[in-house]
Coordinates of C-alpha atoms and ligand atoms in Angstrom, one line a residue:
X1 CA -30.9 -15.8 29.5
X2 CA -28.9 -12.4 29.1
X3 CA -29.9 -9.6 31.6
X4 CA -32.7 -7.5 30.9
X5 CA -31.8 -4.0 30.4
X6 CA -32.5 -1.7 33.4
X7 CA -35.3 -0.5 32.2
X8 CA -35.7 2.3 34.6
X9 CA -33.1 4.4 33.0
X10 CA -34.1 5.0 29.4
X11 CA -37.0 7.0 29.0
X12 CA -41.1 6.3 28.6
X13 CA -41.0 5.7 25.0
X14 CA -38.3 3.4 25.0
X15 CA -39.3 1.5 28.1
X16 CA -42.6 0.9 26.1
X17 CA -40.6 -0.1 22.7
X18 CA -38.7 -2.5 24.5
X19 CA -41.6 -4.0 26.5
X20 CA -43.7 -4.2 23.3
X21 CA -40.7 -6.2 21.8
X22 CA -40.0 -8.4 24.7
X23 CA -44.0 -8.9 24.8
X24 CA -44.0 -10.4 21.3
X25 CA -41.5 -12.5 21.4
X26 CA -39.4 -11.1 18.4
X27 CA -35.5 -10.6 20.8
X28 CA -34.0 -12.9 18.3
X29 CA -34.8 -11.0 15.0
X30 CA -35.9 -7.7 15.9
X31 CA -34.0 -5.1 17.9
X32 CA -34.6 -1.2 19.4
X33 CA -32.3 1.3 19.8
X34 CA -31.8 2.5 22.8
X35 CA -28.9 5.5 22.4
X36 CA -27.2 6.8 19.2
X37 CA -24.2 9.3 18.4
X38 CA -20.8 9.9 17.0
X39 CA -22.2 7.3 14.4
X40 CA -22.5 4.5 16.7
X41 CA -25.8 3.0 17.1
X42 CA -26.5 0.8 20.7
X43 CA -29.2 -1.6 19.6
X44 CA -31.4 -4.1 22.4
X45 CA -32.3 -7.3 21.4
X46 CA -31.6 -8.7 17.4
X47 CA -30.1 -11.9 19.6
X48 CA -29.4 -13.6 16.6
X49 CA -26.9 -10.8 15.1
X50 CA -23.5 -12.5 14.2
X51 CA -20.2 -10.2 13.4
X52 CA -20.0 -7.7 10.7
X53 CA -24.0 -8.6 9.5
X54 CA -25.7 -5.9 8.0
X55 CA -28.5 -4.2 10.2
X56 CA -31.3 -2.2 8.8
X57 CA -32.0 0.7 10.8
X58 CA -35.6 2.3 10.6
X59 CA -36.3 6.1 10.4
X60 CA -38.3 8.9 9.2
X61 CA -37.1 8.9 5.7
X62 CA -36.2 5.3 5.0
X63 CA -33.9 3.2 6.4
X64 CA -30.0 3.4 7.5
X65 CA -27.6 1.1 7.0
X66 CA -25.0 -0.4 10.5
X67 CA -22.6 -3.3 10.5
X68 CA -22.6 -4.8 13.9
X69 CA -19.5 -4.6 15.2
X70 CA -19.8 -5.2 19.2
X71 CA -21.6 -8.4 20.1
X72 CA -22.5 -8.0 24.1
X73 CA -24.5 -10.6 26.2
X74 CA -27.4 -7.8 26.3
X75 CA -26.4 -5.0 24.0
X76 CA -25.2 -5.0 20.2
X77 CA -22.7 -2.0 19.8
X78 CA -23.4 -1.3 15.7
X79 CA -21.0 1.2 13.7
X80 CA -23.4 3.4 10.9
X81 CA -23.0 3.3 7.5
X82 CA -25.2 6.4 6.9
X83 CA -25.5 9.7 8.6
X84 CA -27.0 9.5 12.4
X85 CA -28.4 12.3 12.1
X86 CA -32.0 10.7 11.6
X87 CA -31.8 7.7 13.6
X88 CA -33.1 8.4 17.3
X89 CA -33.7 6.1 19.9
X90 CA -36.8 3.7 19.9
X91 CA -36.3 2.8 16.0
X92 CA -36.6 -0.6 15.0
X93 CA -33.8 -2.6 13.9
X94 CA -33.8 -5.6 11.4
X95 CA -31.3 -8.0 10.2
X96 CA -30.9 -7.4 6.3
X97 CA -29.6 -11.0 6.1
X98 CA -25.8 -10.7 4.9
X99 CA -23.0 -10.1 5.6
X100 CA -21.3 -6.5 4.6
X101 CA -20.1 -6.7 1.1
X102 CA -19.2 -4.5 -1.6
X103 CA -19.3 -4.7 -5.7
X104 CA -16.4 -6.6 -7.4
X105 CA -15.4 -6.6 -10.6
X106 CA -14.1 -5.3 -13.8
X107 CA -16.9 -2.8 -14.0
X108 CA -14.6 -1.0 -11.1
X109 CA -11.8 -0.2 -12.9
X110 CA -11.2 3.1 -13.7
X111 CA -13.8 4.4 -11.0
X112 CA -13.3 6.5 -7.8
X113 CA -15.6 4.8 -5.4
X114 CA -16.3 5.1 -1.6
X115 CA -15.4 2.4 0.9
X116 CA -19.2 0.7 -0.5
X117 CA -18.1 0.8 -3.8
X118 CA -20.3 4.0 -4.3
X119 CA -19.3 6.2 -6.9
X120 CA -17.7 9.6 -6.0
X121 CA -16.4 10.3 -9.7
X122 CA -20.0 12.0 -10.7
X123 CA -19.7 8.6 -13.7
X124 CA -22.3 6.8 -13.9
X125 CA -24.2 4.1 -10.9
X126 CA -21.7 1.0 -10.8
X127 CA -23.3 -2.4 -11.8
X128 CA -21.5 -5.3 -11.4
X129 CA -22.2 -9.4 -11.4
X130 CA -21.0 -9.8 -8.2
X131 CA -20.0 -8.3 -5.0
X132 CA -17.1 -9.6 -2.5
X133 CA -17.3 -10.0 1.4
X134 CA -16.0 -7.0 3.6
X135 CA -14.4 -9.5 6.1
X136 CA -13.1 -12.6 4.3
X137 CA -10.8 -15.5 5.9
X138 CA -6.9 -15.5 4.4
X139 CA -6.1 -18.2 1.6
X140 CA -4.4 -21.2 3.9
X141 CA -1.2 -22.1 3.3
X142 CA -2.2 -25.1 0.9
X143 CA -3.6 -22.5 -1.5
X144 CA -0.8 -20.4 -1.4
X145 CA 3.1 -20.6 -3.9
X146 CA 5.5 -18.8 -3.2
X147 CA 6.8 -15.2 -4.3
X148 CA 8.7 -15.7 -7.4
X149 CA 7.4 -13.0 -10.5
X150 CA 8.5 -9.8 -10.4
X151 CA 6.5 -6.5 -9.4
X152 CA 8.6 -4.1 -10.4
X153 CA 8.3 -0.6 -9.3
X154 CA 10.3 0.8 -11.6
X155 CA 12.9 2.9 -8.8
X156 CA 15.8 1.5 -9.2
X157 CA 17.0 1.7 -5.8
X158 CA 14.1 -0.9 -4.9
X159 CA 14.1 -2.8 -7.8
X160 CA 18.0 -3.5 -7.7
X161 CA 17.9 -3.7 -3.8
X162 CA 15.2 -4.5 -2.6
X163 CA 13.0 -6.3 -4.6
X164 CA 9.0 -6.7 -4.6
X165 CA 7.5 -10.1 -6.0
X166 CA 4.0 -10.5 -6.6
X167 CA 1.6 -11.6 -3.9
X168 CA 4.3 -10.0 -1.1
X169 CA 3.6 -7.1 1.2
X170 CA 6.3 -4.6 1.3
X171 CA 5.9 -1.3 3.6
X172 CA 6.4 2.0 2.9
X173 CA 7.7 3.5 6.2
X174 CA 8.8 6.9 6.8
X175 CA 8.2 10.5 8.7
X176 CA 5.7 12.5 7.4
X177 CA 6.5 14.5 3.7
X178 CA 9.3 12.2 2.6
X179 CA 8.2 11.0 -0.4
X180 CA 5.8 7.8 0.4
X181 CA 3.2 8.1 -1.7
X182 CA 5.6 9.1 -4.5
X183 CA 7.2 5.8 -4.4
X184 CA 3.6 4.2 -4.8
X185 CA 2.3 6.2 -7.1
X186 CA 5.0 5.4 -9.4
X187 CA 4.6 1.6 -8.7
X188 CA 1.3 2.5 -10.3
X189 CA 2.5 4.2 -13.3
X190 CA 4.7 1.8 -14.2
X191 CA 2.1 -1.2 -14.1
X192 CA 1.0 1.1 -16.8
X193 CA 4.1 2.0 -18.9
X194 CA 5.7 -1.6 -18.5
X195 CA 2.2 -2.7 -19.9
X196 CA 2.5 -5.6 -17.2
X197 CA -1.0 -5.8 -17.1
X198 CA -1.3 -5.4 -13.2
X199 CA -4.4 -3.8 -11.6
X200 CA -3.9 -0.8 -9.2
X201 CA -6.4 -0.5 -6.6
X202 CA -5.6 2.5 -4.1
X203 CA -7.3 3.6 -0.9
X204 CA -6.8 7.0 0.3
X205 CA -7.7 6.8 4.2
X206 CA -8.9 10.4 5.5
X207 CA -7.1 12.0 3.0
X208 CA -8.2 15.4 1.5
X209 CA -10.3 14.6 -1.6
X210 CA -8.4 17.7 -4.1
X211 CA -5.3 15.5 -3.2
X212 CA -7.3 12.7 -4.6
X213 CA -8.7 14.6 -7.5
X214 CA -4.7 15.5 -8.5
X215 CA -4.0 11.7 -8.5
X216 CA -6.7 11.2 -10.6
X217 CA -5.9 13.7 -13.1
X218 CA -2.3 12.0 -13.0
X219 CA -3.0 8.8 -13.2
X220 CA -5.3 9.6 -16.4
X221 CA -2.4 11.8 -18.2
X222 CA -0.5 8.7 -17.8
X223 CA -3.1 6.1 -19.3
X224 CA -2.7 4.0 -16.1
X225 CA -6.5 5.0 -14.5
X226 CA -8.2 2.9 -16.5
X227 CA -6.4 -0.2 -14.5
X228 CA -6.8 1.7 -11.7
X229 CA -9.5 1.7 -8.6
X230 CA -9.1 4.3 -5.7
X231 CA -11.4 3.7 -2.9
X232 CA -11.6 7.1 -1.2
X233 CA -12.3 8.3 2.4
X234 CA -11.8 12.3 3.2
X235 CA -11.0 13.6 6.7
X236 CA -14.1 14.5 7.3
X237 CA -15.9 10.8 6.7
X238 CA -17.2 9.4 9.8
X239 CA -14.4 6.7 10.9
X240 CA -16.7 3.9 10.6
X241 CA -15.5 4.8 6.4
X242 CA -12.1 4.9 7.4
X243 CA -11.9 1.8 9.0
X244 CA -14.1 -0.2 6.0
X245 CA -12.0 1.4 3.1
X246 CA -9.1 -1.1 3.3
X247 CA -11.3 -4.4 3.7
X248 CA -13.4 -3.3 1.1
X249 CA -11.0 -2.1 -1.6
X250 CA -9.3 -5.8 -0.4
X251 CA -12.4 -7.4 -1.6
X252 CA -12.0 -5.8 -4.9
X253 CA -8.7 -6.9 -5.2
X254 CA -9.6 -10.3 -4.1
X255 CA -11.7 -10.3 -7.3
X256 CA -8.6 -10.0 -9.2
X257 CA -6.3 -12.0 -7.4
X258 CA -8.9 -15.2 -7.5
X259 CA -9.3 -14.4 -11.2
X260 CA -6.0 -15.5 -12.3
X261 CA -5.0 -11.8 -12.1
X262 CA -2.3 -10.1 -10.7
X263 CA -3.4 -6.8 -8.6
X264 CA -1.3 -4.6 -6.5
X265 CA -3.1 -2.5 -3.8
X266 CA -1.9 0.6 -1.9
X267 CA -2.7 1.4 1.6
X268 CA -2.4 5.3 2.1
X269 CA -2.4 4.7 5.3
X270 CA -2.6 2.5 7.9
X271 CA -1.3 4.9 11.0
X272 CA -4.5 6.8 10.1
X273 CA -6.6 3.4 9.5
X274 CA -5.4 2.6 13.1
X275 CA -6.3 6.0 14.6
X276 CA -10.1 5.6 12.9
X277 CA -10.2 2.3 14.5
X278 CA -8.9 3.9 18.1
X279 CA -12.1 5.9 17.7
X280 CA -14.5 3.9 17.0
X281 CA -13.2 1.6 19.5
X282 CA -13.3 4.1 22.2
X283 CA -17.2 5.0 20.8
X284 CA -18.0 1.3 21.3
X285 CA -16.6 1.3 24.9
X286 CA -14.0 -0.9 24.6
X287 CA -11.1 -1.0 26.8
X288 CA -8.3 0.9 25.5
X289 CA -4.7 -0.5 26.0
X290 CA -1.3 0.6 24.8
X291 CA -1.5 4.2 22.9
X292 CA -5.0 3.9 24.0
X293 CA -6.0 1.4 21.4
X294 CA -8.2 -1.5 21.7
X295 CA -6.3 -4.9 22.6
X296 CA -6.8 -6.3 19.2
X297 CA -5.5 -3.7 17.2
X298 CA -2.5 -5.9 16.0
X299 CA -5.5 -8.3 14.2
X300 CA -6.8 -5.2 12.6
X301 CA -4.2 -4.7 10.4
X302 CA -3.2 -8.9 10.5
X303 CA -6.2 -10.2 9.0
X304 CA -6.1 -7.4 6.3
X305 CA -2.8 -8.1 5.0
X306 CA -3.1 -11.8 5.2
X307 CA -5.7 -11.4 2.3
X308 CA -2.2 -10.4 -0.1
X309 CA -1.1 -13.4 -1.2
X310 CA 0.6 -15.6 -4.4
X311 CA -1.9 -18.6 -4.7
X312 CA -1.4 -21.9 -5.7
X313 CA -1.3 -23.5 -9.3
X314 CA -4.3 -25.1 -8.7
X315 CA -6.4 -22.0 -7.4
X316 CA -5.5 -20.3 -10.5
X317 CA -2.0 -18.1 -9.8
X318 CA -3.6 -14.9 -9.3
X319 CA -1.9 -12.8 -7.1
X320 CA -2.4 -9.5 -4.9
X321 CA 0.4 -7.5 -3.5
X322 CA 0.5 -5.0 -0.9
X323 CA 2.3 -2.0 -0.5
X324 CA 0.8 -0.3 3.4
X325 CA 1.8 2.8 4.1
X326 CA 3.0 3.6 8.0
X327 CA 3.5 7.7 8.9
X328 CA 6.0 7.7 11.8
X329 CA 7.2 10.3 14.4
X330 CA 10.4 11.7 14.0
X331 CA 11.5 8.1 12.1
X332 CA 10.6 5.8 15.4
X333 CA 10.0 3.2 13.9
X334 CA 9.8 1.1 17.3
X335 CA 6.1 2.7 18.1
X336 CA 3.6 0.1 18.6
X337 CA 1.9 0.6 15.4
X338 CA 4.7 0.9 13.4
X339 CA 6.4 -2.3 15.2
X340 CA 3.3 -4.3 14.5
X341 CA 2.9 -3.8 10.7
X342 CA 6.4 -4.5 10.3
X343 CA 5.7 -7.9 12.0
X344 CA 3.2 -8.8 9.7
X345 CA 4.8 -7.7 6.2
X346 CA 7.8 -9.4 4.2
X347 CA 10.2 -5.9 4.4
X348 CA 10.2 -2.5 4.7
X349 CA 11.2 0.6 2.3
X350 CA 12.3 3.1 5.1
X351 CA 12.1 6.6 4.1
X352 CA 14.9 8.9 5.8
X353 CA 14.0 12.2 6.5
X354 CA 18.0 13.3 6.3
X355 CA 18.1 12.0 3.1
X356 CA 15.0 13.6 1.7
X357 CA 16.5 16.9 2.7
X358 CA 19.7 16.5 1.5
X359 CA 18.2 16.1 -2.3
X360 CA 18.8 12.8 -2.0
X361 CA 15.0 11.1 -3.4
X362 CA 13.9 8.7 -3.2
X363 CA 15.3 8.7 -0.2
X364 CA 15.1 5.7 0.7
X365 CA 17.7 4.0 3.7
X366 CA 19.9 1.4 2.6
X367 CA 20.6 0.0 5.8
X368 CA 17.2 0.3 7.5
X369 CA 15.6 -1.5 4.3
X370 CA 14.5 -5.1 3.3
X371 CA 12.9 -7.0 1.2
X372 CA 12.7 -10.8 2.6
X373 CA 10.9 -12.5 0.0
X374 CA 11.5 -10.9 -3.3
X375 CA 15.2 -12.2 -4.2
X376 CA 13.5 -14.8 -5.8
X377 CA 10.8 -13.1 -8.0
X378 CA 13.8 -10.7 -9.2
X379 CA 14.4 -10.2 -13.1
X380 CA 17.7 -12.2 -13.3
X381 CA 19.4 -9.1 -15.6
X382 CA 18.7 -7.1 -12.8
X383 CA 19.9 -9.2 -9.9
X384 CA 23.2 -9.3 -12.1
X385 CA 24.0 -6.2 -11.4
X386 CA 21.9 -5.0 -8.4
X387 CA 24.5 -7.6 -6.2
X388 CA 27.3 -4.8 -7.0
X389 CA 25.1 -1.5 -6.4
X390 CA 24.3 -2.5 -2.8
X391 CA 27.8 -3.6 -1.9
X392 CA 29.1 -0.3 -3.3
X393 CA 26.8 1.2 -1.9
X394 CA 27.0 -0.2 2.0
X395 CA 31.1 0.3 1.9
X396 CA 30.8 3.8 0.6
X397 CA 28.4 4.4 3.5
X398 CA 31.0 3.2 6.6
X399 CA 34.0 4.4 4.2
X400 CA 32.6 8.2 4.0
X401 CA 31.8 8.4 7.6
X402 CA 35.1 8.0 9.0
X403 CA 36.3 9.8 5.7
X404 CA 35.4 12.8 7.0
X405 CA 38.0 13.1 9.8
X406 CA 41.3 13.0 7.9
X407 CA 42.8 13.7 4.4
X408 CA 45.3 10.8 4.1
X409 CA 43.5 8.3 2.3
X410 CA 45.0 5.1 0.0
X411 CA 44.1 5.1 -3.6
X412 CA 41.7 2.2 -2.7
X413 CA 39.5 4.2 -0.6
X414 CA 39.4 7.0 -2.4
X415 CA 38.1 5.3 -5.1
X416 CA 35.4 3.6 -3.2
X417 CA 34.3 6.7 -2.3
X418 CA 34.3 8.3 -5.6
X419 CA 32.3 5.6 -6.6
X420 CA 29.5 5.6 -4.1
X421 CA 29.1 9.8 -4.1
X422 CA 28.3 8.7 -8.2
X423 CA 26.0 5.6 -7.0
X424 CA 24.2 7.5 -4.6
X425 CA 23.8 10.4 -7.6
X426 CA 22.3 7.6 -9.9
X427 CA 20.1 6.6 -7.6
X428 CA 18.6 9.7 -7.6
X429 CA 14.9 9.4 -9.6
X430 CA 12.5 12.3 -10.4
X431 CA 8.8 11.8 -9.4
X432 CA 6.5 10.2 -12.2
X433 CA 9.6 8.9 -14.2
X434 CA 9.6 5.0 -13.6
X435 CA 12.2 2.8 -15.5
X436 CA 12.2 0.4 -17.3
X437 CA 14.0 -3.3 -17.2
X438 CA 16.7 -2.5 -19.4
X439 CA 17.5 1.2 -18.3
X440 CA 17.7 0.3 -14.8
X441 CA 20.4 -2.7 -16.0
X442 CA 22.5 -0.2 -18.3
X443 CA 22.4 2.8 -16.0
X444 CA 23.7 0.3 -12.8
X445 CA 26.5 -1.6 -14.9
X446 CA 27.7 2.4 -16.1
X447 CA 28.4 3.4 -12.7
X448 CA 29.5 -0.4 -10.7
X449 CA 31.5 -1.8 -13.8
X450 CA 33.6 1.7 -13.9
X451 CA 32.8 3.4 -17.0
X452 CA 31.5 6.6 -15.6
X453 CA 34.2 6.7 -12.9
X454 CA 35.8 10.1 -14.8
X455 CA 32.5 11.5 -15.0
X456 CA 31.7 14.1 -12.4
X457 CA 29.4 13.6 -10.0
X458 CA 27.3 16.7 -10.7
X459 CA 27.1 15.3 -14.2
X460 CA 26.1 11.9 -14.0
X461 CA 22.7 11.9 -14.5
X462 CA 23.1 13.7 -17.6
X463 CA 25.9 11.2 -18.3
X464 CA 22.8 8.8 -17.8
X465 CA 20.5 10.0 -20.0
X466 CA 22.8 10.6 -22.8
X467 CA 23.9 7.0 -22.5
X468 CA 19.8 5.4 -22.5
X469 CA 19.3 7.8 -25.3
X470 CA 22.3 6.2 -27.4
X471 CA 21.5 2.5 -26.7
X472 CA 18.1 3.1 -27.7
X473 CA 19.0 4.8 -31.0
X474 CA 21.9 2.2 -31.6
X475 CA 21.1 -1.2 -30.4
X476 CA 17.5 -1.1 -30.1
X477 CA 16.9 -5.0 -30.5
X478 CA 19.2 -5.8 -28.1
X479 CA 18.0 -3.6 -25.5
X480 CA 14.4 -4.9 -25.7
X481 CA 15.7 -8.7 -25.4
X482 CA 17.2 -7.3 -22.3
X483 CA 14.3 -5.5 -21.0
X484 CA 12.5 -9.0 -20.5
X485 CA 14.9 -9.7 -18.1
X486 CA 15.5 -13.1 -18.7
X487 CA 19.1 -13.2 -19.3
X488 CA 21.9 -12.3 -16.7
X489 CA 24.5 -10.0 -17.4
X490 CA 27.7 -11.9 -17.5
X491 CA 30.8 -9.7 -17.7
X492 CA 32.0 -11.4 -21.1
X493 CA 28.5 -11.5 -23.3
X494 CA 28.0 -9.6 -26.2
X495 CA 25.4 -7.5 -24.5
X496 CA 27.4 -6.4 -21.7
X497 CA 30.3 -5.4 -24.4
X498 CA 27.9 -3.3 -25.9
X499 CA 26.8 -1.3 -23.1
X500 CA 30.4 -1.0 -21.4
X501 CA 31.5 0.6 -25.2
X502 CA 28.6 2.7 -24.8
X503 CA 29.2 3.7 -21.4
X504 CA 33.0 4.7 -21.9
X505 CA 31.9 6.6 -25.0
X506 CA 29.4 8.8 -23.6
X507 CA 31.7 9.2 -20.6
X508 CA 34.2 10.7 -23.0
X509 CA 31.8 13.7 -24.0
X510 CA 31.5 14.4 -20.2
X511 CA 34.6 14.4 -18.5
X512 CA 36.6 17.3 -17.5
Ligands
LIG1 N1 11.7 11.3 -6.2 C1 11.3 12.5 -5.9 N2 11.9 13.6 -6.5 C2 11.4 14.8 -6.2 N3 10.4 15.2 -5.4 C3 9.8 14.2 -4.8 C4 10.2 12.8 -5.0 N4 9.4 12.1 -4.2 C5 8.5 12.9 -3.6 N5 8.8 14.2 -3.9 C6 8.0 15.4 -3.5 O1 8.1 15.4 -2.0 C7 6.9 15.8 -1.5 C8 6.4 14.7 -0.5 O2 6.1 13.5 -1.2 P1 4.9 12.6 -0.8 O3 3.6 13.3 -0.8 O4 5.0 11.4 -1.7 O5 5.4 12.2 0.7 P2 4.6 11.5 1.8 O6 5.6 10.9 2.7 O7 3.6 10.6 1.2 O8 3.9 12.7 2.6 P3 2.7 12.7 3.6 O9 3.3 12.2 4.9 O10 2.2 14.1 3.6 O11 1.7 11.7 3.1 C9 5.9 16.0 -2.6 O12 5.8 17.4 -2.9 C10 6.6 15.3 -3.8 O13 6.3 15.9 -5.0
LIG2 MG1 1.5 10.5 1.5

């Protein structure tokens, strides 16, 4: 038998709650609490409380909500899921009889919701058949296939370089303002524009709700919202929220994934997901370790991203890919949080302050960057001619470097450089302006096959655009059989004739 409380240091009330309880005999399914605050409710007794079960708080006005989160010998440490402000101690707790869960379903799409699928959108009240588990075990590796269709993001750089399949997790890494939630913001608009049929689900964690309210309005302009969940938490939630938001907006992904559905969801992001957790954790009493966060805090983010996954044939294909978000500190990416996540995803796209200032956006590091499981689930016209881009790319990197300290150069390096300074300008991709299949193929083959070599580089993205606009008007056809992707560009078919006598034409109107 657990320890009775020492009943000599809660007040009268309480002792007299607690010996009333212990009296009837009702430990097991009935509890009282004995201290509240900072949204953490201590509860004595409900013995029979398992992990993450709902408790039903009593109060003045009805009751509250907690998720039990903290299961001691004597003591159940329970995180609220309402305001504390009317829960005092001596209320009577009850076990609701589940498990924390949240709606699932189409009915979600298109709908700003908070982390228990409430909706913060002023639509209206969500009804759904059926509602998925907070907290849910991974898919086992007998369930699972492995990464092999594409999700394209529609940047080149990561599309030709480092690319995402479905049912991979891929992390956005990078200091703070460098353009991470740009790169998955497109990803979402381009589920849209590419008509892949994809579900978006994105969960803002802590994040100020008019920056929410902006996405929204974009996401609607480009006809991607109604594909599209965001499962929003504001800085001023309680961090009970913050920590729910990704598990729940998982479960609603879930939904997709085990529905033969492909679903890609965002994490915007963990680093504050971690810091919500640190709180709560500390709240709850638990040790704190490294960075002062509890011991577990790699599973945290572990069991969440496990849930991403390509299944099996037999468990119906669906996928869900996940793109987390990690803020660093003056780009260390060797901090402990950063190091875990990085553990437990397939790559990183690592965001480089340096670059981002220099213009040079996305700016995203081609050595520090990797995708380990996408080469597979890339389009083969784009691996065709993605090989060249990153080879170009890495030489003209070491070349320029040492470049720099003298004049005399060989014809051969000169010309490498030449060519990476007009790589690294092609690379270059405005906000909100994803491409597609076949414009990412035509505007790579331009620069690596040598057509745009007399081009300025101050001019080649206009070179660029001038070229897309031509193959469009001129070969139509053949530029939508390449946009599927299927076909590999080999230097002698008809298709790359055509967009090498394109290239050099267009080139023509631009040199000096
Ligand atoms: N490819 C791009 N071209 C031009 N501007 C960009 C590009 N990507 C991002 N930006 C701009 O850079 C700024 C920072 O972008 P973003 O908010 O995506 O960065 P972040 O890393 O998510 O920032 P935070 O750390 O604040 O979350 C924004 O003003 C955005 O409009
Ligand atoms: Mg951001």
């Amino acid at each position: 038998m657990a320890e009775l409380l020492k009943v000599t240091e809660l007040g009268k009330d309480l002792r007299e709650a607690i010996n009333k309880l212990e009296v009837s005999g009702d430990l097991e399914s009935v509890g009282i609490v004995t201290r509240v605050g900072d949204g953490v409710a201590w509860v004595y007794g409900l013995r029979s409380a398992g992990a993450s079960e709902v408790l039903l708080i009593e109060t003045k006005s009805g009751t509250v909500e907690a998720f039990a989160l903290n299961l001691n010998e004597d003591e159940i440490g329970a995180v609220l899921l309402g305001s504390d402000e009317e829960v005092v101690a001596g209320a009577k707790v009850t076990l609701k009889g589940t498990i924390l869960d949240v709606p699932v379903g189409e009915e979600m799409l298109g709908r700003v919701v908070d982390p228990l699928g409430k909706p913060l959108d002023g639509g209206p009240a969500i009804k759904t058949k059926q509602r998925g588990l907070v907290e849910r075990e991974a898919i086992g590796v007998l369930g699972r296939k492995h990464v092999h269709e594409p999700m394209m993001t529609g940047i080149v750089s990561i599309d030709a370089m480092f690319p995402i399949g479905r049912g991979q997790r891929e992390l956005i890494i990078g200091d703070r303002q460098t353009g991470k939630t740009a790169i998955a913001i497109d990803t979402m608009i381009n589920q849209g524009r590419q008509k892949t049929g994809v579900i978006n689900i994105y969960v803002a964690i802590g994040q100020k709700l008019s920056k929410i309210a902006r996405l929204v309005d974009r996401l609607k302009a480009e006809g991607v919202m109604d594909q599209t969940i965001i499962v929003a938490t504001g800085p001023s939630d309680p961090a009970s929220l913050l920590y729910l938001a990704p598990y729940a907006a998982t479960a609603m992904g879930e939904y997709f994934r085990d529905n033969k559905k492909h679903a890609l969801i965002i994490y915007d992001d963990l680093t504050k997901h971690a810091v919500a957790y640190r709180q709560m954790s500390l709240l709850l009493r638990r040790p704190p370790g490294r960075e002062a966060f509890p011991g577990d805090v790699f599973y945290l983010h572990s069991r969440l991203l496990e849930r991403s996954a390509k299944l099996s044939d037999k468990l119906g294909g669906g996928s869900l890919t996940a793109l987390p978000i990690i803020e660093t500190q003056a780009g260390d990416i060797s901090a402990y949080i950063p190091t875990n996540v990085i553990s437990i995803t397939d790559g990183q796209i690592f965001m480089e302050t340096d670059l981002f200032n220099q213009g040079i956006r996305p700016a995203i590091s081609a050595g520090l960057s990797v995708s380990r499981v996408g080469g597979d689930a890339q389009t083969k016209a784009v691996k065709s001619v993605g090989g060249g881009l990153k080879l170009g790319l890495s030489q003209f990197r070491e070349l320029a470097s040492f470049a720099q300290f003298g004049s005399d150069l060989d014809e051969e390096t000169k010309q490498q450089i030449e060519r990476g300074q007009r790589l690294t300008e092609l690379l270059k991709q405005h906000q909100y302006s994803p491409m597609s299949i076949w414009e990412q193929v035509a505007s790579i083959r331009a620069v690596t096959s040598g057509s745009f070599d007399k081009v300025p580089v101050a001019k080649i993205q206009e070179a660029k655009t001038a070229m897309l606009t031509r193959l469009w008007k001129d070969h139509k056809k053949e530029m939508q059989e390449l946009n599927t992707g299927a076909e590999k560009i080999e230097d002698e078919s008809k298709v790359a004739g055509l967009l090498d006598k394109t290239a050099v034409a267009v080139a023509k109107g631009f040199e000096d």
